[in-house]
Coordinates of C-alpha atoms and ligand atoms in Angstrom, one line a residue:
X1 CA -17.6 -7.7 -7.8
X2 CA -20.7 -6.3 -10.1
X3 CA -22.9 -8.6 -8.5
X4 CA -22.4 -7.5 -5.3
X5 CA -23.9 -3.9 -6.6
X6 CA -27.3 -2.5 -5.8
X7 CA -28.8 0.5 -8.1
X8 CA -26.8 3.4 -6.6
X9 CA -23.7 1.3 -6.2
X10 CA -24.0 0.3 -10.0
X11 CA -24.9 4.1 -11.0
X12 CA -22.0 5.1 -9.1
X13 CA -19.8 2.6 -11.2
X14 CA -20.8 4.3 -14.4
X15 CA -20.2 7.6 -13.1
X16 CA -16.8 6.7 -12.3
X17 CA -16.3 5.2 -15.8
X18 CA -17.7 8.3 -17.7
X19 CA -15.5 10.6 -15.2
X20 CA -12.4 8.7 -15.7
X21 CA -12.9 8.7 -19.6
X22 CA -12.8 12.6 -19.3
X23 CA -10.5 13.3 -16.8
X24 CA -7.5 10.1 -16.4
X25 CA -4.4 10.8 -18.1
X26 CA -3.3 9.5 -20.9
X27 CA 0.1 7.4 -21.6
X28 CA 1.5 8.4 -18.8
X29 CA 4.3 6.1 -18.5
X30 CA 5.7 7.3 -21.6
X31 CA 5.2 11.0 -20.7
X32 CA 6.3 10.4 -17.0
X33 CA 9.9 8.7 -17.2
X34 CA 11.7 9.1 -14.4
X35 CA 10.8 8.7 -10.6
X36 CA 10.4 12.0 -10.1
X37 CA 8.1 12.8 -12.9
X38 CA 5.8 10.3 -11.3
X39 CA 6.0 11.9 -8.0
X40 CA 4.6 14.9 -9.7
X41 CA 2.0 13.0 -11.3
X42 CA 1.2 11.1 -8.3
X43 CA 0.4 14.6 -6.3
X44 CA -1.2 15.8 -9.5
X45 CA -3.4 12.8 -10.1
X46 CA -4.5 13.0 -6.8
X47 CA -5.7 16.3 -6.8
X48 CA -8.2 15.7 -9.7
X49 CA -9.1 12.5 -8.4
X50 CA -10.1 14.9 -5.3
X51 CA -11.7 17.7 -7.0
X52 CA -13.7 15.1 -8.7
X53 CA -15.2 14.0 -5.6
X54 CA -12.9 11.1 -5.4
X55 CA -10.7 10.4 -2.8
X56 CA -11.8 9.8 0.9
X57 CA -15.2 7.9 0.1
X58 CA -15.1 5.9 3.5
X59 CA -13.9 8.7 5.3
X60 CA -16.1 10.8 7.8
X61 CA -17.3 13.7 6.1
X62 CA -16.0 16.2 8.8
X63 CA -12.5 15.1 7.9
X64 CA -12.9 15.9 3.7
X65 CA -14.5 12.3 3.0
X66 CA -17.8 11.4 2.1
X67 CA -19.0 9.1 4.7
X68 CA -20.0 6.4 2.2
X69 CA -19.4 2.5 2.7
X70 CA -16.3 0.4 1.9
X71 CA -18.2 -0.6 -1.1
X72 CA -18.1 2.8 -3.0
X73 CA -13.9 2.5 -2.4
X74 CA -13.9 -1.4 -3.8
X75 CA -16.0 -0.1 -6.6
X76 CA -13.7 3.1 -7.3
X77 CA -10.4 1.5 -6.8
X78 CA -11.9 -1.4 -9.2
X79 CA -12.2 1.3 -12.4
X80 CA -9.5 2.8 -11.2
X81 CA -7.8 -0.6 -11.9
X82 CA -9.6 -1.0 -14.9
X83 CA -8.7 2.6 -16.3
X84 CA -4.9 1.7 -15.6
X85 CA -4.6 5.0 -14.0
X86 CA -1.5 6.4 -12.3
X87 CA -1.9 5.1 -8.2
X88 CA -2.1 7.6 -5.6
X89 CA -1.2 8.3 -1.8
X90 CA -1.1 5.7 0.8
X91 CA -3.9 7.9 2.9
X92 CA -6.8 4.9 3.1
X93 CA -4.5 2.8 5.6
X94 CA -1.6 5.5 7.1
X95 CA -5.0 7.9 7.2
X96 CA -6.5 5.4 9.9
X97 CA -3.8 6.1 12.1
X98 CA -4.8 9.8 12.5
X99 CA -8.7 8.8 12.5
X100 CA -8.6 6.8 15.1
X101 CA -6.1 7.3 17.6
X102 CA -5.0 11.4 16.8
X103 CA -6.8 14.7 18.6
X104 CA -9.1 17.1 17.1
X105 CA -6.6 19.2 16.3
X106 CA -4.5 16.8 14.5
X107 CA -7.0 15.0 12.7
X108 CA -7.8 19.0 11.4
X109 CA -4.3 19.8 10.7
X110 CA -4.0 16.4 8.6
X111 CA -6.5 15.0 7.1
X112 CA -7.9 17.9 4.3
X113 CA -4.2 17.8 2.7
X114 CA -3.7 14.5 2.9
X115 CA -7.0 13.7 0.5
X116 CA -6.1 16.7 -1.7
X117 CA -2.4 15.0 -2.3
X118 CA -1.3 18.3 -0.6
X119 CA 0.8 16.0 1.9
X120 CA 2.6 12.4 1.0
X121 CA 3.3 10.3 3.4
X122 CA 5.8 7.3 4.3
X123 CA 6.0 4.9 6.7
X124 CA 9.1 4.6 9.1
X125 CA 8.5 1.5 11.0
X126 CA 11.3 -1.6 9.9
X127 CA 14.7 -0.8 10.9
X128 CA 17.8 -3.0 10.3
X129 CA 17.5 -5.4 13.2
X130 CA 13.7 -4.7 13.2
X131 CA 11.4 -5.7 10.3
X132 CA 9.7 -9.3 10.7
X133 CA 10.3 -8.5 14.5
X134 CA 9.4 -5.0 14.4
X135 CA 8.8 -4.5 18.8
X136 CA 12.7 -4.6 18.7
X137 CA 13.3 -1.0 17.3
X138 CA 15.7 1.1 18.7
X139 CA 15.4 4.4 17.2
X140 CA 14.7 6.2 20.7
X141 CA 13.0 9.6 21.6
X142 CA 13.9 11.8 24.0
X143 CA 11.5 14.1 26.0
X144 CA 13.4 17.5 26.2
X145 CA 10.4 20.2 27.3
X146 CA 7.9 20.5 24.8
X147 CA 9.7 18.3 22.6
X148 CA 10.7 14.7 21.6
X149 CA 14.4 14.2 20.4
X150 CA 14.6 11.3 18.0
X151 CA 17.8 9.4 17.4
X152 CA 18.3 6.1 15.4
X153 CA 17.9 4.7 11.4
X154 CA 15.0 3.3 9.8
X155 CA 15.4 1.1 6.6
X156 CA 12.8 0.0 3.8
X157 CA 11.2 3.6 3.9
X158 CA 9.3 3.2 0.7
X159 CA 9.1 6.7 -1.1
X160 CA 10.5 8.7 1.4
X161 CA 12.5 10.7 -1.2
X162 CA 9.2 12.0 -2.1
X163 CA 6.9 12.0 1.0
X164 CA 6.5 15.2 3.0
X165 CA 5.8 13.5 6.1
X166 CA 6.9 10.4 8.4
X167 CA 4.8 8.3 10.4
X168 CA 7.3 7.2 12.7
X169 CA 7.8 4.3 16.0
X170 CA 10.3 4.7 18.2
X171 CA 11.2 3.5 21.6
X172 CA 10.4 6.0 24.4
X173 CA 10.6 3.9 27.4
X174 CA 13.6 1.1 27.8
X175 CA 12.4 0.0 30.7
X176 CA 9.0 -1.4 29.7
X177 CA 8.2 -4.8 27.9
X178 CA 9.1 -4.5 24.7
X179 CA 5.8 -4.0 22.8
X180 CA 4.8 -1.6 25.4
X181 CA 7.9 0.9 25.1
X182 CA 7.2 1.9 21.8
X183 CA 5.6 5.7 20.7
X184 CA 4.0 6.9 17.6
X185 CA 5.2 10.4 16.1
X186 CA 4.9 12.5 13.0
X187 CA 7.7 14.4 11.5
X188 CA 8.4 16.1 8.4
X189 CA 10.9 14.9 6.4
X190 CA 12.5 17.7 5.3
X191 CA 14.4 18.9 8.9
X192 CA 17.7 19.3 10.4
X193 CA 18.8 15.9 11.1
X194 CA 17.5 13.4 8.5
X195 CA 19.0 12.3 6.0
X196 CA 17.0 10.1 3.1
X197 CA 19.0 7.6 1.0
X198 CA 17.4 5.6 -1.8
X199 CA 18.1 1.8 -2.2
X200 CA 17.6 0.7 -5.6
X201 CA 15.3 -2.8 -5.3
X202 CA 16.4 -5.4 -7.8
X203 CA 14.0 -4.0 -11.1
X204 CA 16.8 -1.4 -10.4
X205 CA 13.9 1.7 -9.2
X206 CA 14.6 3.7 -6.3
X207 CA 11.1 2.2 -4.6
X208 CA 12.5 2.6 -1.2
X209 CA 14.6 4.2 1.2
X210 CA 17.2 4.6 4.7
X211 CA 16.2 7.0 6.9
X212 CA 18.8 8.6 9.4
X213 CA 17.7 10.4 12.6
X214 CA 20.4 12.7 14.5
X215 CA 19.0 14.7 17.4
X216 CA 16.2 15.5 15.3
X217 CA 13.7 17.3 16.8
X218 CA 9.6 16.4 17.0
X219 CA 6.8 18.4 19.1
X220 CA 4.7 16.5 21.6
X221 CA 2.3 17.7 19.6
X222 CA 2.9 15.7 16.9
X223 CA 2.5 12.6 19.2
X224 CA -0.5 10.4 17.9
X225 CA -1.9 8.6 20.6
X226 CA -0.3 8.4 24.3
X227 CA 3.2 7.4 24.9
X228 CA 3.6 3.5 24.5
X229 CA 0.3 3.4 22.2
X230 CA 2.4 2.8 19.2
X231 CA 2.4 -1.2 19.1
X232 CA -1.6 -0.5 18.4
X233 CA -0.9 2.4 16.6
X234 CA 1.1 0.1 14.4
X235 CA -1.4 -3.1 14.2
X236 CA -4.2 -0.5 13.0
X237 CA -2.0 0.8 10.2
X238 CA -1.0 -3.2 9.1
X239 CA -4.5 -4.4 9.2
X240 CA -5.4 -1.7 6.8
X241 CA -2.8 -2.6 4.5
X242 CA -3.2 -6.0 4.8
X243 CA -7.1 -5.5 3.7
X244 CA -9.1 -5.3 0.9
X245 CA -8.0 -1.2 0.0
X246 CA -5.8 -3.8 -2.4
X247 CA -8.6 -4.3 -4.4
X248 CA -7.6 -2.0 -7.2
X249 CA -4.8 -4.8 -8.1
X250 CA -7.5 -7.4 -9.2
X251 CA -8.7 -5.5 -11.8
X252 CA -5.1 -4.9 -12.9
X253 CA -4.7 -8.3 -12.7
X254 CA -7.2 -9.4 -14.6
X255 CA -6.4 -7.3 -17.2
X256 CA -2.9 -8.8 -17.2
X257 CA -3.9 -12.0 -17.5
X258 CA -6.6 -12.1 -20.1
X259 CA -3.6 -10.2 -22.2
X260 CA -1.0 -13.2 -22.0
X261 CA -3.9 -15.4 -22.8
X262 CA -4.3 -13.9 -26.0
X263 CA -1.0 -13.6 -26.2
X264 CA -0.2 -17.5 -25.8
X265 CA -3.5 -17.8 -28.1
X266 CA -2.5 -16.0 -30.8
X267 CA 1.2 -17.4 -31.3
X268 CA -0.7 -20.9 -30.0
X269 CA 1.5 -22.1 -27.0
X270 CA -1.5 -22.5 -25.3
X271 CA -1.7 -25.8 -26.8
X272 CA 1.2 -26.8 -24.4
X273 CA -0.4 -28.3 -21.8
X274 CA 2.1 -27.1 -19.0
X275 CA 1.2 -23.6 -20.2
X276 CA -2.4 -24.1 -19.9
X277 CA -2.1 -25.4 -16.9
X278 CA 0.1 -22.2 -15.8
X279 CA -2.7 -19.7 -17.0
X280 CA -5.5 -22.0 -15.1
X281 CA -3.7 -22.2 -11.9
X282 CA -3.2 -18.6 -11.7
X283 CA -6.5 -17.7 -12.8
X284 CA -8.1 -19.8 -10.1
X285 CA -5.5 -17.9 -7.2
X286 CA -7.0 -14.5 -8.7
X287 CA -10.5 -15.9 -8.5
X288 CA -10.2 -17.2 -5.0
X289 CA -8.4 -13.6 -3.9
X290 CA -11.5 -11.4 -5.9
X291 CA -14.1 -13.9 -3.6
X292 CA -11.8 -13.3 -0.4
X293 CA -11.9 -9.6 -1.1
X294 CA -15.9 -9.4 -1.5
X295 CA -16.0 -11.7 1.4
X296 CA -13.9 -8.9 3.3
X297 CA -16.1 -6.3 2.3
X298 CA -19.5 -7.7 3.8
X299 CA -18.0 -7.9 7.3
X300 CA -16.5 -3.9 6.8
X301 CA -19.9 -2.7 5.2
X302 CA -21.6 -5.3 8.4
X303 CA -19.2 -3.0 10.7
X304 CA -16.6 -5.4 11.5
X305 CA -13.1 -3.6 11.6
X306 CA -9.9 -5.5 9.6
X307 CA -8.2 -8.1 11.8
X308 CA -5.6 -10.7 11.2
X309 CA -7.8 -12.5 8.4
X310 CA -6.2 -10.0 6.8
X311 CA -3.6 -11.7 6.1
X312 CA -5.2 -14.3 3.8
X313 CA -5.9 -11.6 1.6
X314 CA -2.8 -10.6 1.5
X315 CA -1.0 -14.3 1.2
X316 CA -3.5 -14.5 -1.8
X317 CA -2.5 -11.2 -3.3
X318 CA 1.2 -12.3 -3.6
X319 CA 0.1 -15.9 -4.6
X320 CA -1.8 -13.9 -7.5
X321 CA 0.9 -11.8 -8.0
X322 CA 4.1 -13.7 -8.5
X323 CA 1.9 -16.7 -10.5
X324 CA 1.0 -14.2 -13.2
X325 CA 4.8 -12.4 -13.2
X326 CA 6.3 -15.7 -13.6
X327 CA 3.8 -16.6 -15.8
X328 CA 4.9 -13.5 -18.0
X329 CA 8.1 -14.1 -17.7
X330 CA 7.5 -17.4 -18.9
X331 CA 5.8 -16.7 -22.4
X332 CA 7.7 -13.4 -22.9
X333 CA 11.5 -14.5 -21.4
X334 CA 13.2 -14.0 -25.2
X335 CA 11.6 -10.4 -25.1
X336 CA 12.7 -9.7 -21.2
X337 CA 16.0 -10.6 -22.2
X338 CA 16.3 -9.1 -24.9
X339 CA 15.5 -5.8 -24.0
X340 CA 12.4 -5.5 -26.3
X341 CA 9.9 -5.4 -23.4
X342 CA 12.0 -4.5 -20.6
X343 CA 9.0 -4.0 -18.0
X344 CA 8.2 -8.1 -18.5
X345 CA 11.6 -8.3 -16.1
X346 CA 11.2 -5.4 -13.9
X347 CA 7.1 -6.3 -13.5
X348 CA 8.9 -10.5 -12.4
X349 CA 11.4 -9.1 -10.2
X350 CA 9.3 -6.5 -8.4
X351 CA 6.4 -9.4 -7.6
X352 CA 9.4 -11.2 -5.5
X353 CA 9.2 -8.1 -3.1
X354 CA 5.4 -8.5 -2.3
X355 CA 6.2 -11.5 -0.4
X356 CA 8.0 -9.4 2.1
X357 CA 6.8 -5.4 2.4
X358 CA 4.1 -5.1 4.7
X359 CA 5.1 -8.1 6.8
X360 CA 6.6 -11.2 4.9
X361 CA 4.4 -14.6 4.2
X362 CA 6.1 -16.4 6.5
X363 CA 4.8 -14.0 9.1
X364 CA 1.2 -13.4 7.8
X365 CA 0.6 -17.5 8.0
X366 CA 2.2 -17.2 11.7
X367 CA -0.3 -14.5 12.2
X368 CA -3.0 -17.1 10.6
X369 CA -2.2 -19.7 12.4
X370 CA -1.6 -17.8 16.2
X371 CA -4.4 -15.3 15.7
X372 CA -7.0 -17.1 13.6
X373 CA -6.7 -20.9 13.9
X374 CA -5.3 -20.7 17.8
X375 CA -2.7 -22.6 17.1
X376 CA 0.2 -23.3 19.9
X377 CA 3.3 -21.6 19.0
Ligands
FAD1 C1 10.3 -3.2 -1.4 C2 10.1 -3.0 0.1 C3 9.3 -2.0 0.6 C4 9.2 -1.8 2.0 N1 8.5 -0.7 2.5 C5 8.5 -0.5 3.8 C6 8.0 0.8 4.3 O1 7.5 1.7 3.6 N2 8.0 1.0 5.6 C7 8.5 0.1 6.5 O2 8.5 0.3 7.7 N3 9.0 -1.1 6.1 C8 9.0 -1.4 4.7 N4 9.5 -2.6 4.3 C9 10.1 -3.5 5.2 C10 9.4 -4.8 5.4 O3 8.2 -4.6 6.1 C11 10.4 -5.8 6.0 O4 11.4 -6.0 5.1 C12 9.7 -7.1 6.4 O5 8.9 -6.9 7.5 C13 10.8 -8.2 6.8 O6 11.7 -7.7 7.7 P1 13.3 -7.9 7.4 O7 13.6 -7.4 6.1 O8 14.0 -7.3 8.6 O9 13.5 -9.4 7.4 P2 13.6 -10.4 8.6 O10 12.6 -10.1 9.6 O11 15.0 -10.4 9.1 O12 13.2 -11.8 8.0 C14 14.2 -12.6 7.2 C15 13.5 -13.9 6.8 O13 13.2 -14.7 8.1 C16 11.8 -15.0 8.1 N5 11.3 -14.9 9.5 C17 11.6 -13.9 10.4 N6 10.9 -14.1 11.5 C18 10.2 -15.2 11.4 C19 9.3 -16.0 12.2 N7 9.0 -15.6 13.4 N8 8.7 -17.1 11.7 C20 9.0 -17.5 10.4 N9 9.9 -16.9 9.6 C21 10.4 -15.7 10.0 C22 11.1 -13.9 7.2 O14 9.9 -14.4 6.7 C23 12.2 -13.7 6.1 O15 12.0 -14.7 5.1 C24 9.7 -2.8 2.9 C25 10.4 -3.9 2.4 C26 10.6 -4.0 1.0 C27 11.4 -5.2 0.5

């Protein structure tokens, strides 16, 4: 994206360099096993990262940020990348939520911790019978007094076991179309009445969660938005997701891929022509996803908000993803299976989950072709 960069963009790059040279930590994989020793380092990471001056750039300065343009996070997240740091919170998309649809207060209450790491979030949207088809939740709320009483199950809660807080949609009104029924609410985790239970995805890490809800209880306050705002509530968060705050994963990417080249150089099965062909194809998907993602950033920095062209990006992500994974798997199978480099398996199997979390391919090219093309149904 370099040539994208004007003089302060490109000074800012450096700075970020020589910062992260100092301050990023240092074979942390080894010296963080286990998932909860990279919950700690998450939270940890995040708080230098802050005190550095580093989290929040797009944010409004009056909420902890620094007001600059979507550039300075392309270019951050980019070294970041680069640097093969540890990641940190989800607060650039779940963040929007509070930005742009909470109150003063809450936006007060929130925002400051949520930079610092102070507060982790997760996001309780799918449920069992809701995921691709997520206006058919159930988990209903109640309004007793002052208070909302939430009942239900959510599924696919990634990091809850962590995450202080839940951004949460449940049904408030029954009798309203279905889209239309739906609320928006924050609630701690830890409270009387949920219970968190890790699913193990296939690499065999404890990535995500069910959520149980019994009588639990939530104060109005803690409504974002009116009652029934939640299906927009929702869209906001998604579009975020969906957009170039992924941008971080190219350099990562890139990374990856010029290592198995000099892998398959260096032991010379690059002279296989199928291989070659393998490394070209998925070269040219990451190329095409880094020029989408530039693309993406002109019309934010031109004031144009994330919409369902976000969904190319993220179609391109997963094609970028799962080419390179297999592509690893491919040239490194005899060490996957035979337990010498046991994250060549885990890296293949956890690529097969992109094409679902956050809304599945199949729905993102529905989205494409109802949203962006107006296509029929
Ligand atoms: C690792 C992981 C992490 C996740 N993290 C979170 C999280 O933090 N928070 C959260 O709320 N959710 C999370 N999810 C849930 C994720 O968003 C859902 O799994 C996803 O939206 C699909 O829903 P589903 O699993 O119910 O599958 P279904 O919706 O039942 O889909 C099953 C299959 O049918 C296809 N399909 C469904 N409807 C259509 C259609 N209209 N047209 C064409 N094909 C269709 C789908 O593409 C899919 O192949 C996560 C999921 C995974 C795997």
């Amino acid at each position: 994206m370099d040539y994208l960069e004007n003089a302060e963009e490109a000074a800012f790059r450096m700075g970020v360099r020589a910062w992260l040279a100092e301050n990023a930590p240092k074979d942390w994989r080894a010296r963080y096993p286990t998932e909860d020793d990279l919950a700690r380092l998450h939270r940890e990471w995040q708080r230098t990262l802050y005190d550095g001056g580093y989290v929040g750039l797009s944010w409004p300065v009056d909420y902890g940020g620094r007001g600059l343009s979507a550039t300075y996070e392309a270019i951050l997240n980019d070294e970041l990348g680069k640097a093969d740091t540890p990641r940190i919170s989800f607060h650039n998309y779940l963040g929007r939520a509070i930005f742009t649809y909470g109150t003063e207060a809450q936006k007060q209450r929130f925002l400051p911790p949520m930079l610092r790491g102070e507060i982790q979030w997760c996001q309780g949207f799918s449920e069992p019978g809701a995921g691709s088809d997520l206006a058919s939740l159930r988990t209903s709320a109640v309004l007793d007094g002052d208070h909302y009483v939430v009942n239900g199950q959510k599924m696919w809660t990634s990091g809850a076991q962590h995450a202080d807080w839940c951004i949460l949609l449940v049904r408030t009104d029954r009798d309203a179309p279905k889209h239309k029924g739906i609320t928006c609410l924050l609630a701690p985790v830890n409270q009387p009445g949920i219970t968190v239970r890790p699913i193990h995805i296939s690499d065999g890490s404890p990535e995500t969660c069910e959520m149980f809800f019994d009588d639990v209880r939530v104060p109005v306050t803690q409504r974002i938005g009116d009652p029934g705002a939640g299906w927009r509530i929702a869209m906001t968060v998604l579009a975020f997701e969906r957009g170039p705050a992924d941008v971080g994963l190219i350099a990562t990417f890139q990374t990856a891929l010029a290592k198995l080249e000099t892998y398959a150089e260096e032991r010379a099965i690059d002279r296989d022509p199928q291989i070659r062909q393998a490394i070209a194809r998925t070269y040219v998907i990451g190329e095409v996803l880094r020029l989408n993602v530039v693309e993406q950033l002109s019309l934010r920095n031109a004031g144009r908000p994330p919409g369902p062209d976000g969904s190319v990006a993220r179609l391109l992500l997963t094609q970028a993803e799962q080419a390179l994974r297999s592509l690893e798997f491919r040239l490194r199978a005899a060490d996957a299976v035979s337990g010498r480099a046991p994250d060549v398996l885990a890296n293949y199997l956890r690529s097969r989950t992109i094409s679902i979390f956050g809304g599945t391919s199949e729905i993102q090219k529905n989205i494409l072709a109802g949203q962006v093309l107006g296509l029929p149904r």
